[in-house]
Short mmCIF file of C-alpha atoms and ligand atoms in Angstrom, two decimals:
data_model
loop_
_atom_site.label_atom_id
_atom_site.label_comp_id
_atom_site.label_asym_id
_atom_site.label_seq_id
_atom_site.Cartn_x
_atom_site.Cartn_y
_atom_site.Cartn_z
CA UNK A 1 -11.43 -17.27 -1.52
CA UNK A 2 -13.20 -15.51 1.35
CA UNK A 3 -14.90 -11.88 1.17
CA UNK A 4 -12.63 -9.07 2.60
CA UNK A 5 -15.82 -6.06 1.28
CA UNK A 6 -19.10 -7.18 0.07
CA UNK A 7 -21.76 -4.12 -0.56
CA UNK A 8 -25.84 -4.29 -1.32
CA UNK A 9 -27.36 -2.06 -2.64
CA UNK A 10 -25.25 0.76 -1.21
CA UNK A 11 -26.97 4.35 -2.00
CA UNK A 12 -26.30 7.52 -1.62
CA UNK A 13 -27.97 11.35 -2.64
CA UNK A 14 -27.05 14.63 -1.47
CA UNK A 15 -29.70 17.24 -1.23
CA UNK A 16 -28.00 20.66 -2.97
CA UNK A 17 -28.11 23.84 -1.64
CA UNK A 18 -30.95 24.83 -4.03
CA UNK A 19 -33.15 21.64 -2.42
CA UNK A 20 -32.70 19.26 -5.54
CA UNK A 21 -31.20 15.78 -4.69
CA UNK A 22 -28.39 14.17 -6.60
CA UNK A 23 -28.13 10.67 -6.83
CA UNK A 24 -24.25 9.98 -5.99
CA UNK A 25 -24.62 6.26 -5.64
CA UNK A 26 -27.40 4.52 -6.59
CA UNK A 27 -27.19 0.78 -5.49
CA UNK A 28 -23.77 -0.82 -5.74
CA UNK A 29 -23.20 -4.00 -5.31
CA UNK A 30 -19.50 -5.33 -5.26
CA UNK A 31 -17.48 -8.34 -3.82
CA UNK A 32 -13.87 -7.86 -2.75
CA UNK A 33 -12.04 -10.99 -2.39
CA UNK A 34 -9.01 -11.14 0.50
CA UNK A 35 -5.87 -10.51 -1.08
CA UNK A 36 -7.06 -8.74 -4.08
CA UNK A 37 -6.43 -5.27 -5.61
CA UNK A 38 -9.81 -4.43 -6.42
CA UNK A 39 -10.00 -0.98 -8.93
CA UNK A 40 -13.50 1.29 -8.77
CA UNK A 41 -12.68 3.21 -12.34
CA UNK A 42 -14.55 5.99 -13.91
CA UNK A 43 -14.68 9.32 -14.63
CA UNK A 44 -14.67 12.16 -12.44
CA UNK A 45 -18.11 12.69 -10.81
CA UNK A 46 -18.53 9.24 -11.18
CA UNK A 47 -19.59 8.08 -7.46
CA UNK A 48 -16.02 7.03 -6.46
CA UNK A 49 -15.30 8.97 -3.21
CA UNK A 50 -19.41 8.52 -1.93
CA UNK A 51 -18.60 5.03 -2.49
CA UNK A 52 -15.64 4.59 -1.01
CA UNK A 53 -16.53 7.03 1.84
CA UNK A 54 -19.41 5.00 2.63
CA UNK A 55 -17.67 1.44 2.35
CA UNK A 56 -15.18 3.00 5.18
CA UNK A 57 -17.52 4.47 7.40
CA UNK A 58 -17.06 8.07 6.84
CA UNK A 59 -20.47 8.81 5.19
CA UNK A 60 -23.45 7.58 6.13
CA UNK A 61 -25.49 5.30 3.26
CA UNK A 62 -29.04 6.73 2.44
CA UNK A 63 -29.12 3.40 1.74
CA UNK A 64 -27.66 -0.59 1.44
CA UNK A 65 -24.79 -1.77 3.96
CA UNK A 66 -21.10 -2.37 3.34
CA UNK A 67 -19.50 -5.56 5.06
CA UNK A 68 -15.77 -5.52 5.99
CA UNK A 69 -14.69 -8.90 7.17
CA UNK A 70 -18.29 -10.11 7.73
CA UNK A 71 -18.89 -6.86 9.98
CA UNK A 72 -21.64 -4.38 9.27
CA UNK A 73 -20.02 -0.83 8.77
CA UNK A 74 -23.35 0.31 9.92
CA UNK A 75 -23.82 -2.18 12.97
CA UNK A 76 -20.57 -2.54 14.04
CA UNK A 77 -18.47 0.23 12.23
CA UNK A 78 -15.56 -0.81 15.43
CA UNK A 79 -14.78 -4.23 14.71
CA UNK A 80 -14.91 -3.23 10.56
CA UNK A 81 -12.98 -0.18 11.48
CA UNK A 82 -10.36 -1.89 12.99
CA UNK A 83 -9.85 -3.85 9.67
CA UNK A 84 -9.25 -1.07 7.58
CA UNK A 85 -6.92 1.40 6.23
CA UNK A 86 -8.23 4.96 4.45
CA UNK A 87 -5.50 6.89 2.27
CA UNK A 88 -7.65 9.95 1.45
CA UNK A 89 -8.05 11.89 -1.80
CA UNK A 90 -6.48 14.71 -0.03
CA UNK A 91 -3.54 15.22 1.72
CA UNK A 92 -4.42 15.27 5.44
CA UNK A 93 -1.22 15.94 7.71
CA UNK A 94 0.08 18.78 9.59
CA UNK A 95 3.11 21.01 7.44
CA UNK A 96 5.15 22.02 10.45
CA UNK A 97 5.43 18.82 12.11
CA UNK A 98 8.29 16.26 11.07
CA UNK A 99 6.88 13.16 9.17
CA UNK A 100 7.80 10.82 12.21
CA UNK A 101 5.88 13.33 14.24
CA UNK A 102 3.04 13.57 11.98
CA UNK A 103 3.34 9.31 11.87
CA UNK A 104 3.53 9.37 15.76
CA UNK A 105 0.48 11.38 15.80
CA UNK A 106 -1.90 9.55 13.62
CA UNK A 107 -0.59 6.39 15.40
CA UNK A 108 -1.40 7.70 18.78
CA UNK A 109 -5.43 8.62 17.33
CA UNK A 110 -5.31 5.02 16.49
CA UNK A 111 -5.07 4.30 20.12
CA UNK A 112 -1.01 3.05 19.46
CA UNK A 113 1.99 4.08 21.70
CA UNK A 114 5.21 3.42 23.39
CA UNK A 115 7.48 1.21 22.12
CA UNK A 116 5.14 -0.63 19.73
CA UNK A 117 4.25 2.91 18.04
CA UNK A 118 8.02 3.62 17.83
CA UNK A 119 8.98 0.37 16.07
CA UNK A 120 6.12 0.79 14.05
CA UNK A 121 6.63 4.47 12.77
CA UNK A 122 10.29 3.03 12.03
CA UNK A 123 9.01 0.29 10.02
CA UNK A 124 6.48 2.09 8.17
CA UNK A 125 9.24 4.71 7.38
CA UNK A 126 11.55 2.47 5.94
CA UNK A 127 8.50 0.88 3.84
CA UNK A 128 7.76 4.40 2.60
CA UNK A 129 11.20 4.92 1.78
CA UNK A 130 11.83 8.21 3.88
CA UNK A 131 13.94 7.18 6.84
CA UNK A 132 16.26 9.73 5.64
CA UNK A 133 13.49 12.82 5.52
CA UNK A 134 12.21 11.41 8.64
CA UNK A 135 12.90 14.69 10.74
CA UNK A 136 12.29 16.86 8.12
CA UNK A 137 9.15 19.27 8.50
CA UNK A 138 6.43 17.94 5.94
CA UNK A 139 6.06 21.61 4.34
CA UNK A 140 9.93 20.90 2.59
CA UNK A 141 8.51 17.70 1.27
CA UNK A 142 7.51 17.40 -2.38
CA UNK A 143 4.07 16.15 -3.50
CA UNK A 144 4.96 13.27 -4.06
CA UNK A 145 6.69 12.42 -0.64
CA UNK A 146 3.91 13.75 1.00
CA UNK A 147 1.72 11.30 -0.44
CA UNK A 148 3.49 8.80 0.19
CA UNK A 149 3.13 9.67 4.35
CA UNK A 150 0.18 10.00 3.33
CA UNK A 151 -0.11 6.43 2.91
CA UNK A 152 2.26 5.91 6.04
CA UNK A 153 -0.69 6.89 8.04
CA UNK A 154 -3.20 4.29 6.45
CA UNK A 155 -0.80 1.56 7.16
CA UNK A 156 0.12 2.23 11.25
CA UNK A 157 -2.08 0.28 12.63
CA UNK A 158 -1.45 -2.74 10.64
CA UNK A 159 -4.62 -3.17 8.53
CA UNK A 160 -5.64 -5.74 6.10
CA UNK A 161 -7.85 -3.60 4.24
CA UNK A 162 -6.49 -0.58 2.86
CA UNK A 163 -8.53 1.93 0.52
CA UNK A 164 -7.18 4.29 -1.84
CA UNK A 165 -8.83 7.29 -3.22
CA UNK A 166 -6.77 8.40 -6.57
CA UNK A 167 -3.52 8.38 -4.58
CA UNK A 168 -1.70 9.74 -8.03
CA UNK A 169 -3.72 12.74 -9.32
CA UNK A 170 -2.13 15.46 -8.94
CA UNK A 171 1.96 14.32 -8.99
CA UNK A 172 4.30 14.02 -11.06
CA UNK A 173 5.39 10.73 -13.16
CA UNK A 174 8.15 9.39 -10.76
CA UNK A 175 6.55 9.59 -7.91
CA UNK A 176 3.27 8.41 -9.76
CA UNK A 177 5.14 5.30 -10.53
CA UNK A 178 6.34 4.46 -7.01
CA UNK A 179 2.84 4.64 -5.70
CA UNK A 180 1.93 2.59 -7.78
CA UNK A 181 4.90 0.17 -7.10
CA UNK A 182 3.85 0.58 -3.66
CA UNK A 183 -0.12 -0.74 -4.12
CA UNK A 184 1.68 -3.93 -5.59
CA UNK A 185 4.25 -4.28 -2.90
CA UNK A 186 1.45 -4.02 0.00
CA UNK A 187 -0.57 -7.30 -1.97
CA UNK A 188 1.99 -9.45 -2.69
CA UNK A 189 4.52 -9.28 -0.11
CA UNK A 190 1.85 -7.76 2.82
CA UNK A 191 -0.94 -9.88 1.68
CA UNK A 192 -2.97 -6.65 1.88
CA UNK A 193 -6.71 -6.41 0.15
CA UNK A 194 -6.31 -3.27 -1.35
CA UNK A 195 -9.68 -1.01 -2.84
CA UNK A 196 -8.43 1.48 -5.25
CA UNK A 197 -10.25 4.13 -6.74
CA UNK A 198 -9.08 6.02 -10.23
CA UNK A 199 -10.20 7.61 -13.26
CA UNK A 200 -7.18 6.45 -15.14
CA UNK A 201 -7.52 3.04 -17.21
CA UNK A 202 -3.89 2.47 -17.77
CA UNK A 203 -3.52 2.36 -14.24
CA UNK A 204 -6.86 0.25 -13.61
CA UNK A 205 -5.14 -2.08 -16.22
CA UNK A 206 -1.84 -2.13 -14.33
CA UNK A 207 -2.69 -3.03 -10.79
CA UNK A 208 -6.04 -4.32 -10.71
CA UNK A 209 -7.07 -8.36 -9.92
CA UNK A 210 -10.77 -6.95 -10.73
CA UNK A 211 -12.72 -4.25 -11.82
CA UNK A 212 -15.42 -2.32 -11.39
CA UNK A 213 -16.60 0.41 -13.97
CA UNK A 214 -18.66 3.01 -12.56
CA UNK A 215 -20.07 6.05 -14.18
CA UNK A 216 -22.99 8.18 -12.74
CA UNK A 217 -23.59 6.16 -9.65
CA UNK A 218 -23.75 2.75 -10.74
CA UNK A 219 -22.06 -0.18 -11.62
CA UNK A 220 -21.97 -1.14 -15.52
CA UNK A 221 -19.15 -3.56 -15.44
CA UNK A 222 -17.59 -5.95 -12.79
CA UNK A 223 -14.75 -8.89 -13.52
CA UNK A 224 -11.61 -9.55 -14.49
CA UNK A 225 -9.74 -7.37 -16.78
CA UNK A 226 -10.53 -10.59 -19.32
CA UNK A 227 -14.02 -10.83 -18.35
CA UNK A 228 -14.43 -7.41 -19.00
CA UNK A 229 -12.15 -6.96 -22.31
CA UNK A 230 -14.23 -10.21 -23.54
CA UNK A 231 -17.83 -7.93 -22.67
CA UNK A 232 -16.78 -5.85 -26.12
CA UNK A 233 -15.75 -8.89 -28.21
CA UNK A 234 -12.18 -9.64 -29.09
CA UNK A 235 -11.99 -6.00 -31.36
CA UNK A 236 -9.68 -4.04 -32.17
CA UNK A 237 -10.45 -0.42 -31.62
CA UNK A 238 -9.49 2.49 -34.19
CA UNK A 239 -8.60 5.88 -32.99
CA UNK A 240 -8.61 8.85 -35.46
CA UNK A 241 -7.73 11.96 -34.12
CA UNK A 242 -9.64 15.07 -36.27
CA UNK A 243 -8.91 18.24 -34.23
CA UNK A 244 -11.61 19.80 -34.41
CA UNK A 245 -13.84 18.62 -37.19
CA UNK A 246 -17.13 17.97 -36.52
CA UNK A 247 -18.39 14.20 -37.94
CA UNK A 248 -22.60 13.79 -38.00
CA UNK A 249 -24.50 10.66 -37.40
CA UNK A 250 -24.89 9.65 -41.09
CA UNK A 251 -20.98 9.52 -41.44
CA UNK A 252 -20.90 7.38 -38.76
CA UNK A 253 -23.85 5.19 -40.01
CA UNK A 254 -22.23 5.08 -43.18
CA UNK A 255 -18.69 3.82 -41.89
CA UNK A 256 -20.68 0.93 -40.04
CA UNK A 257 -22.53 -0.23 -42.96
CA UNK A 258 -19.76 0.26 -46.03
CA UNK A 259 -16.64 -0.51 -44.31
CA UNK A 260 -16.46 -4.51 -43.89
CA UNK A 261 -15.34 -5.63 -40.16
CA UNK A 262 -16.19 -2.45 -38.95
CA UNK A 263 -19.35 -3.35 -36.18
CA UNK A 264 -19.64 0.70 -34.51
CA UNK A 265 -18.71 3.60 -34.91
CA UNK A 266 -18.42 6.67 -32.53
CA UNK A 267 -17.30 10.25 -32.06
CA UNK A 268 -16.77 12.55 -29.53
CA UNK A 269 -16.01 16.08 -29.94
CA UNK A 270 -13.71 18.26 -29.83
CA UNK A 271 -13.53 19.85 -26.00
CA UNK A 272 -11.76 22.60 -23.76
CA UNK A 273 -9.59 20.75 -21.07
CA UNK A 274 -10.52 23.02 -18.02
CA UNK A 275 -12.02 26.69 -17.96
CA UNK A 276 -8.73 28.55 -17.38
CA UNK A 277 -6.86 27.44 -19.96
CA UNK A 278 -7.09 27.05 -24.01
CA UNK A 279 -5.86 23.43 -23.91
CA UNK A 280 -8.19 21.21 -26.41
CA UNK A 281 -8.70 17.78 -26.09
CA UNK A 282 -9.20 16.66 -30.05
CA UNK A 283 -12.11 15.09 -31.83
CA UNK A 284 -11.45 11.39 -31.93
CA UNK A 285 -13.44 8.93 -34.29
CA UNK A 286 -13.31 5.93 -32.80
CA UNK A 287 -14.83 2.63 -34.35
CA UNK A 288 -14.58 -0.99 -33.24
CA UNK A 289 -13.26 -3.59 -35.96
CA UNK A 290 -12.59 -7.40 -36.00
CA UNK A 291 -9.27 -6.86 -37.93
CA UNK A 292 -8.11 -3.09 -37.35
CA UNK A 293 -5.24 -3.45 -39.72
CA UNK A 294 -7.75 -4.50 -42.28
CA UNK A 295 -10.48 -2.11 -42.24
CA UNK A 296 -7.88 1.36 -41.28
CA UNK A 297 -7.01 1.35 -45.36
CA UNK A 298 -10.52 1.73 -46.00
CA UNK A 299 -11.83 3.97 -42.95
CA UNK A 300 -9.23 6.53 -44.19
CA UNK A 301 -10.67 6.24 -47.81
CA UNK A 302 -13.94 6.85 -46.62
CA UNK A 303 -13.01 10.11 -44.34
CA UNK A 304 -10.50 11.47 -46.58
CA UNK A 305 -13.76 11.27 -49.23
CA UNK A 306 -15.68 13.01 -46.82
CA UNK A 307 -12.94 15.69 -46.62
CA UNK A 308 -11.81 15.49 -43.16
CA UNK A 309 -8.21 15.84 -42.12
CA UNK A 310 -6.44 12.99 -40.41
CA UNK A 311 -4.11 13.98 -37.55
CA UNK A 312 -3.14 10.62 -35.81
CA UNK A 313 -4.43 7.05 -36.47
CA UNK A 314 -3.75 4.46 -33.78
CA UNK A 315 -5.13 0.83 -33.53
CA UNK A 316 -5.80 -0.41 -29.95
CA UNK A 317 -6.40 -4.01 -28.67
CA UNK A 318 -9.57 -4.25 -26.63
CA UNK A 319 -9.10 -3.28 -23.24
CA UNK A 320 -10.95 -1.26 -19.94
CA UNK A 321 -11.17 1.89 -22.15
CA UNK A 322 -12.85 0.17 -24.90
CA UNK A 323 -15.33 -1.66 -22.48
CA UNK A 324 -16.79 1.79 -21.09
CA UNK A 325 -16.98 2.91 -24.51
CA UNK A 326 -18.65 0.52 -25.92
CA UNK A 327 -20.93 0.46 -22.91
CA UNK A 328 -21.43 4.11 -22.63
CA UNK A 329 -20.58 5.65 -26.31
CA UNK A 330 -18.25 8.19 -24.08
CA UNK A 331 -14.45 8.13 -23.76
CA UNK A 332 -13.29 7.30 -19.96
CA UNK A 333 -9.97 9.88 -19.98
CA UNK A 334 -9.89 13.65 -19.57
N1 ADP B 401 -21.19 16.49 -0.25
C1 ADP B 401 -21.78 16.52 -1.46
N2 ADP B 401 -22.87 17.30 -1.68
C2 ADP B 401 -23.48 17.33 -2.88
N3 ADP B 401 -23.07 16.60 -3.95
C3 ADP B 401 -22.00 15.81 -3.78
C4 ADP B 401 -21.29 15.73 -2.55
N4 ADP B 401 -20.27 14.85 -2.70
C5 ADP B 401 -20.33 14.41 -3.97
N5 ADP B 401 -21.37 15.00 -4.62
C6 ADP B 401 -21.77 14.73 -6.01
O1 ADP B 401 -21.91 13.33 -6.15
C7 ADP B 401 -21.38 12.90 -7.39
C8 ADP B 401 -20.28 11.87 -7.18
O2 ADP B 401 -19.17 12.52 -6.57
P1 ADP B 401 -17.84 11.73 -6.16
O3 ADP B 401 -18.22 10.52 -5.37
O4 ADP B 401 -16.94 12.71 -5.51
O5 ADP B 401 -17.28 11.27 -7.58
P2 ADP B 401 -15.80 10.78 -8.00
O6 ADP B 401 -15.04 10.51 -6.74
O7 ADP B 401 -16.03 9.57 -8.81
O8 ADP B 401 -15.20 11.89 -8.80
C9 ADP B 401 -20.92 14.14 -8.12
O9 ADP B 401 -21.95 14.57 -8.96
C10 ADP B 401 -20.70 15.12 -7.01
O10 ADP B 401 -20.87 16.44 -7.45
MG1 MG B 402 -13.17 11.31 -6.09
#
């Protein structure tokens, strides 16, 4: 396998307007291999975009280098430039213009034209699935076509690299899943190394060949989904759902040491979804046993003695969202 990306000790801080510095990235370190789809997952604030920014040239590091194809994206940001593909977070195309004009545009930045811009806007059209919206002004288009010009533009000019920055948030389910479809489609049939950035595990656990978990800056997790899943043992993981009941330490120290099988317990509380709106996001015991069929009976027991009500109960085989638990006693979703 040869290296498509390969970072050291890539940093980044921002000074605030109030003159304090915040450490966005603080010394990543990844290897992407040629031909993989490579996932940077964790939760929003995380250090995905700095990272990504940086590994594509559009931020400068405070620190570290990023290598695309053996190039420097520091020393030689052309020739790495030239490898690479960048499907922004946002939405960056012009509403009154057609999507084959907005497609002939971006191609035309990239230096492309005449007849090998033409056949190229037609075949990136047709992979995109909108040869039939083609003349069609972009502000008629539905989120979810939009992205997916969106991601027209990253592919013009034929790169082998292409980097996606939570290309789902934001749309709805269909359209969610054709993206999706669509990261899969460029690997295996385009052979293209795709980067992927997202704060959702189930689709970390979908597409990804590898993984990296980030949370505040850094790295704390880097393999396989297998290599990762085996980091928090081969446990099952219980979820109990409380509303909004409020569980201390000593319940928690007491369900590790009475309930057989059970190795950790943890709890998170119950929290507002955003400021402008009432929506809660539950209280969720959550506690890591060998045999989760085996030690639910008696977890229940236990917090039914200790008078809390039980919404929802639900046993879940190890996987990414158990890893950055385990590794950072906070749940990765929303
Ligand atoms: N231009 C900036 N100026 C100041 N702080 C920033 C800037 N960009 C990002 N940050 C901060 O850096 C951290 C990482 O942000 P980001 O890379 O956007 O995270 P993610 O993409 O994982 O949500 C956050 O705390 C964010 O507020
Ligand atoms: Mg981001």
């Amino acid at each position: 396998m040869s290296l498509m990306v390969k970072t050291q000790n890539l940093r980044k801080s921002f000074r605030r307007a109030d003159g304090s510095t915040v450490e966005a990235v603080k010394g990543v370190d990844l290897e992407i291999e040629t031909g993989e789809i490579f996932s940077l997952l964790g939760p929003n604030g995380a250090g995905k975009t700095t990272t990504i920014s940086m590994i594509s040239g559009l931020l400068e590091p405070s620190g570290g280098d990023a290598w695309i194809g053996g190039h420097s994206i520091s020393k030689d940001p052309i020739a790495a430039k030239k490898l690479m593909g960048f499907i922004p977070q946002e939405i960056a195309l012009y509403p009154e213009l057609s999507a084959r004009q907005n497609l002939s545009f971006f191609g035309k930045m990239y230096g492309m034209g005449g007849k090998d811009l033409k056949s190229r806007v037609d075949e990136v059209l047709e992979f995109i699935d909108l040869v039939d919206r083609q003349n069609d002004r972009i502000d008629t288009f539905s989120g979810g076509m939009k992205r997916r010009v969106n991601i027209g533009v990253g592919l013009l000019h034929r790169p082998q690299l292409v980097y996606m920055d939570e290309p789902t948030v934001g749309i709805d389910p269909q359209s969610r899943r054709r993206i999706l479809d669509t990261v899969k489609q460029l690997r295996d049939e385009y052979k293209i190394t795709i980067l992927y950035t997202t704060h959702l595990m189930e689709e970390a656990q979908e597409l990804s060949d590898r993984v990296a978990i980030i949370d505040h800056g850094s790295v704390i997790a880097n393999g396989t989904q297998d290599e990762l899943t085996q980091h928090v043992g081969e446990e099952d993981r219980l979820e109990i759902v409380l509303g909004s009941q409020v569980v201390g330490d000593e319940l928690l120290r007491r369900i590790e040491s009475q309930i057989p099988g059970i190795t950790k317990a943890l709890y998170a509380p119950a929290e507002q979804i955003s400021e402008d709106s009432d929506k809660i996001k539950p209280a969720v015991l959550t506690a890591f046993a060998r045999n989760g069929q085996t030690a639910l009976p008696p977890l229940i027991n236990l917090l039914d003695g200790a008078g809390l009500e039980i919404q929802a109960v639900e046993i879940r085989e190890p996987d990414l969202e158990a890893v950055f638990l385990a590794l950072t006693g906070r749940a990765l979703r929303d």
